[in-house]
CSV table of C-alpha atoms in Angstrom, one decimal:
chain,number,residue,atom,x,y,z
A,6,MET,CA,-19.6,68.9,-32.8
A,7,THR,CA,-16.2,70.6,-32.6
A,8,PHE,CA,-14.1,69.9,-35.5
A,9,MET,CA,-11.5,72.7,-35.5
A,10,TYR,CA,-8.6,71.7,-33.1
A,11,PRO,CA,-6.2,74.3,-32.2
A,12,LEU,CA,-2.7,73.6,-33.4
A,13,PRO,CA,-0.6,71.9,-30.8
A,14,VAL,CA,1.4,74.5,-28.9
A,15,SER,CA,4.8,73.0,-29.6
A,16,VAL,CA,4.2,73.1,-33.3
A,17,SER,CA,2.8,76.6,-33.5
A,18,LEU,CA,5.7,77.9,-31.3
A,19,SER,CA,8.3,76.1,-33.4
A,20,LEU,CA,6.7,77.6,-36.5
A,21,LEU,CA,6.6,81.1,-35.1
A,22,CYS,CA,10.3,81.0,-33.9
A,23,MET,CA,11.5,79.4,-37.0
A,24,PRO,CA,14.2,81.6,-38.7
A,25,PRO,CA,13.4,82.0,-42.4
A,26,HIS,CA,16.8,80.8,-43.8
A,27,ARG,CA,16.6,77.3,-42.4
A,28,PRO,CA,15.0,75.2,-45.2
A,29,ALA,CA,15.0,71.8,-43.3
A,30,THR,CA,12.7,73.3,-40.7
A,31,LYS,CA,10.7,75.0,-43.1
A,32,ILE,CA,10.0,71.8,-45.0
A,33,LYS,CA,9.1,70.0,-41.8
A,34,GLY,CA,6.8,72.8,-41.0
A,35,ASN,CA,5.0,72.4,-44.3
A,36,VAL,CA,4.6,68.7,-43.8
A,37,ILE,CA,3.0,69.3,-40.5
A,38,ALA,CA,0.8,72.0,-41.8
A,39,GLU,CA,-0.4,69.7,-44.7
A,40,ASP,CA,-1.1,67.0,-42.2
A,41,GLN,CA,-3.2,69.3,-40.1
A,42,LEU,CA,-5.1,70.5,-43.2
A,43,ALA,CA,-5.7,66.9,-44.3
A,44,GLN,CA,-6.9,65.9,-40.9
A,45,MET,CA,-9.3,68.8,-40.8
A,46,ALA,CA,-10.6,68.1,-44.2
A,47,LYS,CA,-11.3,64.6,-43.1
A,48,GLN,CA,-13.1,65.8,-40.0
A,49,MET,CA,-15.2,68.2,-42.0
A,50,GLU,CA,-16.1,65.4,-44.4
A,51,THR,CA,-17.2,63.3,-41.4
A,52,PHE,CA,-19.1,66.1,-40.0
A,53,LYS,CA,-20.8,66.8,-43.3
A,54,VAL,CA,-21.8,63.2,-43.7
A,55,ASN,CA,-23.2,63.2,-40.2
A,56,LEU,CA,-25.1,66.3,-40.7
A,57,GLU,CA,-26.4,65.0,-44.0
A,58,GLU,CA,-27.5,61.9,-42.3
A,59,PHE,CA,-29.2,63.8,-39.6
A,60,ALA,CA,-30.9,66.1,-42.2
A,61,THR,CA,-32.1,63.3,-44.3
A,62,LYS,CA,-33.3,61.2,-41.4
A,63,HIS,CA,-35.3,64.1,-40.0
A,64,LYS,CA,-36.2,65.7,-43.5
A,65,ASP,CA,-40.0,65.3,-43.1
A,66,GLN,CA,-39.9,66.6,-39.6
A,67,ILE,CA,-37.9,69.6,-40.6
A,68,LYS,CA,-40.2,70.5,-43.4
A,69,LYS,CA,-43.4,69.9,-41.4
A,70,ASP,CA,-42.8,71.0,-37.9
A,71,PRO,CA,-42.1,74.8,-37.6
A,72,GLU,CA,-40.7,74.4,-34.1
A,73,PHE,CA,-38.3,71.7,-35.2
A,74,ARG,CA,-37.3,73.9,-38.0
A,75,VAL,CA,-36.3,76.6,-35.7
A,76,GLN,CA,-34.2,74.3,-33.6
A,77,PHE,CA,-32.5,73.0,-36.8
A,78,GLN,CA,-31.8,76.5,-37.9
A,79,GLU,CA,-30.4,77.3,-34.6
A,80,MET,CA,-28.1,74.3,-34.5
A,81,CYS,CA,-26.8,75.2,-38.0
A,82,ALA,CA,-26.3,78.8,-37.1
A,83,SER,CA,-24.2,77.8,-34.0
A,84,ILE,CA,-21.7,76.0,-36.3
A,85,GLY,CA,-21.7,78.6,-39.0
A,86,VAL,CA,-23.8,76.8,-41.6
A,87,ASP,CA,-26.5,78.7,-43.4
A,88,PRO,CA,-28.8,76.2,-45.1
A,89,LEU,CA,-30.5,79.1,-46.9
A,90,ALA,CA,-27.3,80.4,-48.3
A,91,SER,CA,-27.6,78.7,-51.6
A,92,SER,CA,-30.4,77.1,-53.5
A,93,LYS,CA,-28.0,74.8,-55.2
A,94,GLY,CA,-26.2,73.6,-52.0
A,95,PHE,CA,-26.8,70.2,-50.6
A,96,TRP,CA,-29.3,71.7,-48.2
A,97,SER,CA,-31.8,72.5,-50.8
A,98,GLU,CA,-31.2,69.2,-52.5
A,99,MET,CA,-31.6,67.3,-49.4
A,100,LEU,CA,-34.4,69.2,-47.9
A,101,GLY,CA,-35.8,71.7,-50.2
A,102,VAL,CA,-35.2,74.1,-47.3
A,103,GLY,CA,-33.9,76.8,-49.4
A,104,ASP,CA,-36.7,76.6,-51.8
A,105,PHE,CA,-39.1,76.7,-49.0
A,106,TYR,CA,-37.9,80.1,-47.9
A,107,TYR,CA,-37.5,81.5,-51.4
A,108,GLU,CA,-41.1,80.5,-52.2
A,109,LEU,CA,-42.2,82.0,-49.0
A,110,ALA,CA,-40.3,85.1,-49.7
A,111,VAL,CA,-42.0,85.4,-53.1
A,112,LYS,CA,-45.4,85.0,-51.5
A,113,ILE,CA,-44.6,87.6,-48.9
A,114,VAL,CA,-43.7,90.0,-51.6
A,115,GLU,CA,-47.0,89.3,-53.4
A,116,VAL,CA,-49.1,90.0,-50.3
A,117,CYS,CA,-47.2,93.1,-49.4
A,118,MET,CA,-47.8,94.4,-52.9
A,119,ALA,CA,-51.4,93.5,-53.0
A,120,THR,CA,-52.2,95.2,-49.7
A,121,SER,CA,-49.9,98.3,-50.0
A,122,HIS,CA,-52.6,100.4,-51.6
A,123,ARG,CA,-54.4,100.1,-48.4
A,124,ASN,CA,-51.8,100.2,-45.8
A,125,GLY,CA,-49.2,102.2,-47.4
A,126,GLY,CA,-46.8,99.4,-47.4
A,127,LEU,CA,-46.7,98.6,-43.8
A,128,ILE,CA,-48.3,95.3,-42.6
A,129,ARG,CA,-48.7,93.6,-39.4
A,130,LEU,CA,-46.9,90.3,-39.2
A,131,ASP,CA,-50.0,88.4,-38.0
A,132,GLU,CA,-52.0,89.8,-40.8
A,133,LEU,CA,-49.2,88.8,-43.3
A,134,LYS,CA,-49.3,85.3,-41.8
A,135,SER,CA,-53.1,84.8,-42.1
A,136,ARG,CA,-53.1,86.3,-45.6
A,137,LEU,CA,-50.3,83.8,-46.6
A,138,GLU,CA,-52.2,80.9,-45.0
A,139,VAL,CA,-55.3,81.7,-47.1
A,140,SER,CA,-53.3,81.9,-50.3
A,141,ARG,CA,-51.3,78.8,-49.7
A,142,HIS,CA,-52.8,75.4,-50.2
A,143,LYS,CA,-54.1,73.8,-47.1
A,144,ASN,CA,-51.9,70.6,-47.4
A,145,THR,CA,-48.6,72.5,-47.5
A,146,GLN,CA,-46.4,73.0,-44.6
A,147,GLU,CA,-47.4,75.0,-41.6
A,148,ILE,CA,-45.5,78.2,-41.3
A,149,SER,CA,-44.3,80.0,-38.2
A,150,ILE,CA,-43.5,83.6,-37.3
A,151,ASP,CA,-39.9,82.5,-37.3
A,152,ASP,CA,-40.1,81.2,-40.9
A,153,LEU,CA,-41.6,84.6,-42.0
A,154,LEU,CA,-39.0,86.6,-40.3
A,155,ARG,CA,-36.3,84.5,-41.8
A,156,ALA,CA,-37.7,84.7,-45.3
A,157,ILE,CA,-38.1,88.5,-44.9
A,158,ARG,CA,-34.5,88.9,-43.8
A,159,LYS,CA,-33.5,86.9,-47.0
A,160,LEU,CA,-35.3,89.6,-49.0
A,161,LYS,CA,-32.9,92.2,-47.6
A,162,THR,CA,-30.2,90.9,-50.0
A,163,LEU,CA,-32.4,92.4,-52.7
A,164,GLY,CA,-31.8,95.9,-51.3
A,165,ASN,CA,-33.4,98.0,-48.6
A,166,GLY,CA,-37.0,97.2,-49.7
A,167,PHE,CA,-37.9,95.2,-46.7
A,168,THR,CA,-37.7,96.2,-43.1
A,169,ILE,CA,-38.9,94.5,-39.9
A,170,HIS,CA,-40.0,97.0,-37.1
A,171,PRO,CA,-40.6,95.4,-33.6
A,172,ILE,CA,-43.7,97.1,-32.3
A,173,GLY,CA,-44.5,96.0,-28.7
A,174,LYS,CA,-44.9,92.3,-28.8
A,175,THR,CA,-45.4,92.0,-32.5
A,176,PHE,CA,-43.8,93.2,-35.8
A,177,LEU,CA,-44.6,95.4,-38.6
A,178,ILE,CA,-43.2,94.6,-41.9
A,179,GLN,CA,-42.4,97.7,-44.2
A,180,SER,CA,-42.3,96.8,-47.8
A,181,VAL,CA,-41.7,100.3,-49.3
A,182,PRO,CA,-38.6,102.4,-49.0
A,183,GLY,CA,-38.8,105.3,-46.5
A,184,GLU,CA,-37.1,105.6,-43.2
A,185,LEU,CA,-39.2,105.0,-40.1
A,186,THR,CA,-37.5,106.4,-37.0
A,187,MET,CA,-37.9,105.4,-33.3
A,188,ASP,CA,-40.5,108.2,-33.0
A,189,HIS,CA,-42.7,106.7,-35.8
A,190,THR,CA,-42.6,103.3,-34.3
A,191,THR,CA,-43.4,104.7,-31.0
A,192,VAL,CA,-46.4,106.4,-32.5
A,193,LEU,CA,-47.6,103.0,-34.0
A,194,GLN,CA,-47.2,101.5,-30.7
A,195,GLN,CA,-49.4,104.1,-29.1
A,196,ALA,CA,-52.0,103.5,-31.8
A,197,GLN,CA,-52.1,99.8,-31.4
A,198,LYS,CA,-55.1,99.6,-29.1
A,199,SER,CA,-57.4,102.2,-30.5
A,200,TYR,CA,-55.9,102.4,-34.1
A,201,TYR,CA,-55.5,106.2,-33.9
A,202,VAL,CA,-53.5,108.8,-32.1
A,203,THR,CA,-53.9,112.5,-31.5
A,204,VAL,CA,-51.2,115.2,-31.1
A,205,SER,CA,-52.3,116.0,-27.5
A,206,GLY,CA,-52.6,112.4,-26.8
A,207,LEU,CA,-49.0,111.8,-27.8
A,208,VAL,CA,-47.9,114.9,-25.8
A,209,ASP,CA,-49.7,113.6,-22.7
A,210,THR,CA,-48.7,110.0,-22.7
A,211,LEU,CA,-45.2,110.3,-24.1
A,212,LYS,CA,-44.3,113.7,-22.7
A,213,TRP,CA,-43.2,114.8,-26.1
A,214,GLU,CA,-43.0,118.4,-27.2
A,215,LYS,CA,-45.9,119.3,-29.3
A,216,GLU,CA,-43.7,120.0,-32.4
A,217,ARG,CA,-42.2,116.5,-32.1
A,218,ALA,CA,-45.5,114.8,-32.2
A,219,ILE,CA,-46.7,117.0,-35.2
A,220,LYS,CA,-43.4,116.3,-37.0
A,221,ALA,CA,-43.8,112.5,-36.6
A,222,LEU,CA,-47.4,112.6,-37.6
A,223,GLU,CA,-46.9,114.8,-40.7
A,224,TYR,CA,-44.3,112.4,-41.9
A,225,MET,CA,-46.5,109.4,-41.6
A,226,LEU,CA,-49.3,111.3,-43.3
A,227,LYS,CA,-46.9,112.2,-46.2
A,228,GLU,CA,-45.9,108.6,-46.5
A,229,GLY,CA,-49.3,107.5,-46.7
A,230,LEU,CA,-49.3,105.5,-43.5
A,231,ALA,CA,-51.7,107.7,-41.7
A,232,TRP,CA,-55.1,108.9,-42.6
A,233,VAL,CA,-56.8,111.9,-40.8
A,234,ASP,CA,-60.3,112.0,-39.4
A,235,ASP,CA,-61.7,115.6,-38.9
A,236,GLN,CA,-65.0,114.6,-37.6
A,237,ALA,CA,-63.9,113.3,-34.3
A,238,GLU,CA,-64.8,115.2,-31.1
A,239,GLY,CA,-62.1,117.5,-29.9
A,240,GLU,CA,-59.2,117.3,-32.3
A,241,ARG,CA,-57.9,115.8,-35.4
A,242,GLN,CA,-57.3,112.0,-35.2
A,243,TYR,CA,-54.6,110.2,-37.1
A,244,TRP,CA,-55.6,106.6,-38.0
A,245,PHE,CA,-53.4,103.8,-39.3
A,246,PRO,CA,-55.1,101.4,-41.8
A,247,THR,CA,-52.1,99.0,-41.1
A,248,LEU,CA,-53.5,98.4,-37.6
A,249,PHE,CA,-57.2,98.6,-38.4
A,250,PRO,CA,-58.7,95.1,-37.9
A,251,ASP,CA,-61.4,95.2,-40.5
A,252,ALA,CA,-58.6,95.4,-43.1
A,253,GLN,CA,-58.4,91.6,-42.9
A,254,THR,CA,-60.9,91.1,-45.8
A,255,PRO,CA,-59.1,91.5,-49.2
B,19,MET,CA,-81.7,90.2,-51.9
B,20,ALA,CA,-78.4,89.3,-50.3
B,21,GLU,CA,-77.0,91.6,-47.8
B,22,PHE,CA,-74.8,94.4,-49.2
B,23,GLU,CA,-71.1,93.8,-48.2
B,24,TRP,CA,-69.5,97.0,-47.1
B,25,PRO,CA,-65.9,97.4,-47.8
B,26,TRP,CA,-63.5,97.6,-44.8
B,27,GLN,CA,-63.2,101.5,-45.4
B,28,TYR,CA,-66.8,101.9,-44.6
B,29,ASN,CA,-65.9,101.4,-41.0
B,30,PHE,CA,-62.7,103.3,-41.0
B,31,PRO,CA,-63.6,106.9,-39.7
B,32,PRO,CA,-61.1,108.8,-41.8
B,33,PHE,CA,-62.8,107.5,-45.0
B,34,PHE,CA,-65.4,110.2,-44.4
B,35,THR,CA,-62.9,113.0,-44.4
B,36,ILE,CA,-61.3,113.9,-47.6
B,37,GLN,CA,-57.6,113.1,-47.2
B,38,PRO,CA,-55.0,115.9,-47.5
B,39,ASN,CA,-52.3,113.6,-48.8
B,40,ILE,CA,-52.6,113.5,-52.6
B,41,ASP,CA,-51.7,109.7,-53.0
B,42,THR,CA,-53.9,108.8,-50.1
B,43,ARG,CA,-56.8,110.9,-51.4
B,44,LYS,CA,-56.5,109.1,-54.8
B,45,LYS,CA,-57.0,105.7,-53.2
B,46,GLN,CA,-59.8,107.1,-51.1
B,47,LEU,CA,-61.8,108.5,-54.0
B,48,GLU,CA,-61.2,105.3,-55.9
B,49,ALA,CA,-62.6,103.4,-53.0
B,50,TRP,CA,-65.6,105.6,-52.9
B,51,CYS,CA,-66.2,105.2,-56.6
B,52,PHE,CA,-66.2,101.4,-56.3
B,53,LEU,CA,-68.5,101.6,-53.2
B,54,ILE,CA,-71.0,103.8,-54.8
B,55,HIS,CA,-70.9,101.8,-58.0
B,56,ASP,CA,-71.4,98.5,-56.1
B,57,TYR,CA,-74.0,99.9,-53.8
B,58,CYS,CA,-76.1,101.2,-56.7
B,59,LYS,CA,-75.7,98.0,-58.6
B,60,HIS,CA,-76.8,96.0,-55.6
B,61,HIS,CA,-79.9,98.1,-54.8
B,62,LYS,CA,-80.6,98.7,-58.5
B,63,LEU,CA,-80.4,102.4,-58.2
B,64,TYR,CA,-80.1,104.7,-61.3
B,65,SER,CA,-81.4,108.2,-60.8
B,66,LEU,CA,-80.5,109.8,-57.5
B,67,ASP,CA,-81.0,113.0,-55.6
B,68,VAL,CA,-78.0,114.4,-53.9
B,69,THR,CA,-79.8,115.6,-50.8
B,70,GLU,CA,-81.6,112.3,-50.4
B,71,ILE,CA,-78.6,110.1,-51.0
B,72,GLN,CA,-76.5,112.2,-48.6
B,73,SER,CA,-78.5,111.1,-45.6
B,74,SER,CA,-78.7,107.5,-46.8
B,75,ASP,CA,-76.5,104.8,-45.2
B,76,LEU,CA,-74.2,104.9,-48.3
B,77,PHE,CA,-72.8,108.2,-47.1
B,78,TYR,CA,-73.7,108.2,-43.4
B,79,ASN,CA,-72.5,105.4,-41.2
B,80,LYS,CA,-74.4,105.8,-38.1
B,81,LYS,CA,-72.4,103.1,-36.2
B,82,ILE,CA,-69.4,105.2,-36.3
B,83,ASN,CA,-71.2,108.5,-36.5
B,84,ARG,CA,-69.3,109.6,-39.7
B,85,LYS,CA,-70.7,111.1,-42.8
B,86,LEU,CA,-69.5,112.8,-46.0
B,87,SER,CA,-70.1,116.5,-45.9
B,88,SER,CA,-71.7,118.2,-48.9
B,89,ASP,CA,-68.4,119.4,-50.2
B,90,SER,CA,-66.8,116.0,-49.8
B,91,LEU,CA,-69.7,114.3,-51.5
B,92,LEU,CA,-69.4,116.7,-54.5
B,93,THR,CA,-65.7,115.8,-54.7
B,94,VAL,CA,-66.5,112.2,-54.8
B,95,LEU,CA,-69.3,112.6,-57.3
B,96,ASP,CA,-67.0,114.6,-59.6
B,97,GLU,CA,-64.5,111.8,-59.4
B,98,LEU,CA,-67.2,109.4,-60.4
B,99,LYS,CA,-68.2,111.7,-63.3
B,100,LYS,CA,-64.6,111.8,-64.4
B,101,LYS,CA,-64.6,108.0,-64.5
B,102,GLY,CA,-67.6,108.1,-66.7
B,103,HIS,CA,-70.0,106.4,-64.2
B,104,LEU,CA,-72.1,109.4,-63.4
B,105,GLU,CA,-74.2,111.9,-65.4
B,106,TRP,CA,-75.6,115.1,-63.9
B,107,ALA,CA,-79.3,115.5,-64.6
B,108,ASP,CA,-79.1,119.2,-64.1
B,109,LYS,CA,-76.6,122.0,-64.1
B,110,SER,CA,-77.0,122.7,-60.5
B,111,LYS,CA,-75.8,119.2,-59.6
B,112,ARG,CA,-78.7,118.1,-57.5
B,113,GLN,CA,-79.6,115.0,-59.4
B,114,PHE,CA,-77.5,112.5,-61.2
B,115,THR,CA,-77.7,109.1,-62.9
B,116,ILE,CA,-75.4,106.4,-62.0
B,117,VAL,CA,-74.0,104.6,-65.0
B,118,TRP,CA,-72.9,101.2,-63.9
B,119,ARG,CA,-73.1,100.0,-67.4
B,120,THR,CA,-72.7,102.0,-70.6
B,121,GLN,CA,-75.6,102.1,-73.1
B,122,GLU,CA,-73.7,99.8,-75.4
B,123,GLU,CA,-73.1,97.2,-72.6
B,124,TRP,CA,-76.8,97.3,-71.7
B,125,GLY,CA,-77.6,96.9,-75.4
B,126,LYS,CA,-75.4,93.9,-75.6
B,127,LEU,CA,-76.8,92.3,-72.5
B,128,ILE,CA,-80.4,92.7,-73.9
B,129,TYR,CA,-79.6,91.4,-77.2
B,130,LYS,CA,-77.7,88.4,-75.8
B,131,TYR,CA,-81.0,87.7,-73.8
B,132,VAL,CA,-83.1,88.1,-77.0
B,133,VAL,CA,-81.0,85.7,-79.1
B,134,TYR,CA,-80.8,83.1,-76.3
B,135,ASN,CA,-84.5,83.0,-75.9
B,136,GLY,CA,-85.3,83.1,-79.6
B,137,LEU,CA,-87.0,86.4,-79.6
B,138,THR,CA,-85.4,87.6,-82.8
B,139,ASP,CA,-87.9,88.7,-85.5
B,140,THR,CA,-90.5,89.3,-82.8
B,141,VAL,CA,-91.9,92.4,-81.2
B,142,CYS,CA,-91.6,93.0,-77.6
B,143,THR,CA,-93.1,95.9,-75.5
B,144,LEU,CA,-90.5,97.9,-73.5
B,145,TYR,CA,-92.5,97.1,-70.5
B,146,GLU,CA,-92.2,93.3,-70.8
B,147,LEU,CA,-88.5,93.7,-71.4
B,148,THR,CA,-87.7,95.4,-68.0
B,149,GLU,CA,-90.7,94.7,-66.0
B,150,GLY,CA,-92.0,91.3,-67.2
B,151,GLU,CA,-91.8,88.2,-65.3
B,152,ASP,CA,-89.5,86.5,-67.8
B,153,THR,CA,-86.6,88.9,-67.1
B,154,VAL,CA,-86.8,89.0,-63.3
B,155,ASP,CA,-83.4,87.3,-63.0
B,156,ARG,CA,-81.8,89.4,-65.6
B,157,GLU,CA,-79.5,92.3,-64.7
B,158,PHE,CA,-81.5,94.7,-66.9
B,159,HIS,CA,-84.7,94.0,-65.1
B,160,GLY,CA,-86.0,97.2,-63.6
B,161,LEU,CA,-83.8,99.4,-66.0
B,162,GLU,CA,-85.2,102.9,-66.1
B,163,ARG,CA,-87.1,103.7,-69.3
B,164,PRO,CA,-84.7,106.5,-70.6
B,165,LEU,CA,-81.7,104.2,-70.1
B,166,LEU,CA,-83.4,101.4,-71.8
B,167,VAL,CA,-84.4,103.5,-74.9
B,168,LYS,CA,-80.7,104.7,-75.1
B,169,ALA,CA,-79.4,101.0,-74.9
B,170,LEU,CA,-82.0,99.9,-77.5
B,171,LYS,CA,-80.9,102.9,-79.8
B,172,THR,CA,-77.3,101.5,-79.7
B,173,LEU,CA,-78.7,98.2,-81.1
B,174,GLU,CA,-80.8,100.1,-83.6
B,175,ASN,CA,-77.6,101.8,-85.0
B,176,GLU,CA,-76.1,98.3,-85.3
B,177,GLY,CA,-79.1,97.1,-87.2
B,178,LYS,CA,-80.0,94.6,-84.6
B,179,ALA,CA,-83.3,96.2,-83.5
B,180,GLU,CA,-85.9,98.7,-84.4
B,181,LEU,CA,-87.9,100.9,-81.9
B,182,ILE,CA,-91.5,101.1,-82.9
B,183,ASN,CA,-94.7,102.6,-81.6
B,184,ILE,CA,-97.9,100.7,-81.7
B,185,ASP,CA,-101.0,102.7,-80.6
B,186,GLY,CA,-99.0,104.6,-78.0
B,187,ASN,CA,-97.2,101.5,-76.7
B,188,GLU,CA,-93.6,101.6,-77.2
B,189,GLY,CA,-92.0,98.5,-78.5
B,190,VAL,CA,-89.1,97.1,-80.1
B,191,LYS,CA,-88.5,94.6,-82.8
B,192,PHE,CA,-85.3,92.5,-82.7
B,193,PHE,CA,-83.5,91.2,-85.8
């Protein structure tokens, strides 16, 4: 779907070489430029019409099928169109696509707020998804992980409130300000299986200095992301409610 | 009776260690207060003994082998006291009463029942109010005598009831 033709070489050269004091050439050059512009505008128009036609034709599919939606998004991205950019654009009118993501984003904020007292503002993407599915009506569109990530990225325009952290194969969504460094996400990754870590455990598996492990854990404790358990055998365990599975029930 | 539903925290080992982070501790104590409140309400417990309750499943999760220490338990109970849901029975803090409804709330519940069943202008014994067959489904069924008297006194102050004594049997007349 290419619609931007490069200027013909001869024209661009003549334009470049054109001495400024020769009005005849200048006028000719302007005419050519205008022609080019008009042609491009016409092509854009054709393209838009085609894209609109496509969108209308596949409207239902785009709305219903998360996988199709991903591909549509990718197609739009490759030609520099962002269907989410404006809620007033023809996209939202055509598809309601913009609204879809805005609504989703609002729901995401709600879930993150409602669960932050428990998880310190850090939630697993799959937990977020299942909570959203519970809160949404059953007959509405299915949502995919891709939809969620898109909606969350949209939230970034509101400031630094929402951050996505890739942890192993999944993602954690942070809904409170506060910088998580590589060390912290590494700790979370270590805790994924057993939901807790210990200082010596981190030292052993990651070959970290003891101070580094303590520093990372103390920070996460301070941020309310970690809880300590002093009744464990051996040493203090640092637990993460975000990762703890029983946290599914509201 | 339906099975008591434990909150997620009950299976979360750090829940049984008082948290060093102030904000986290606040959430933790709040969750404990809710749990104790719900637990006592579910099992209809009013007067409790610290030593006894400490080894009950409320404060000792055998499955994960975690329990609240005596100090931690006192911290939790003090928080409950601050919220007005607990009253110490003695100064040494060995026994306490769980207040899951205030006296006024109990009074209102009882009065609502009385009006609904057309028992105004009649005399009931205290026994039949809390132990009788007619009130088995009521929340105040099984309410401890001192609490019941306090609740009825709030009604008395409002002029809705009068506590009476007939031949050593305590009773109440509703208006």
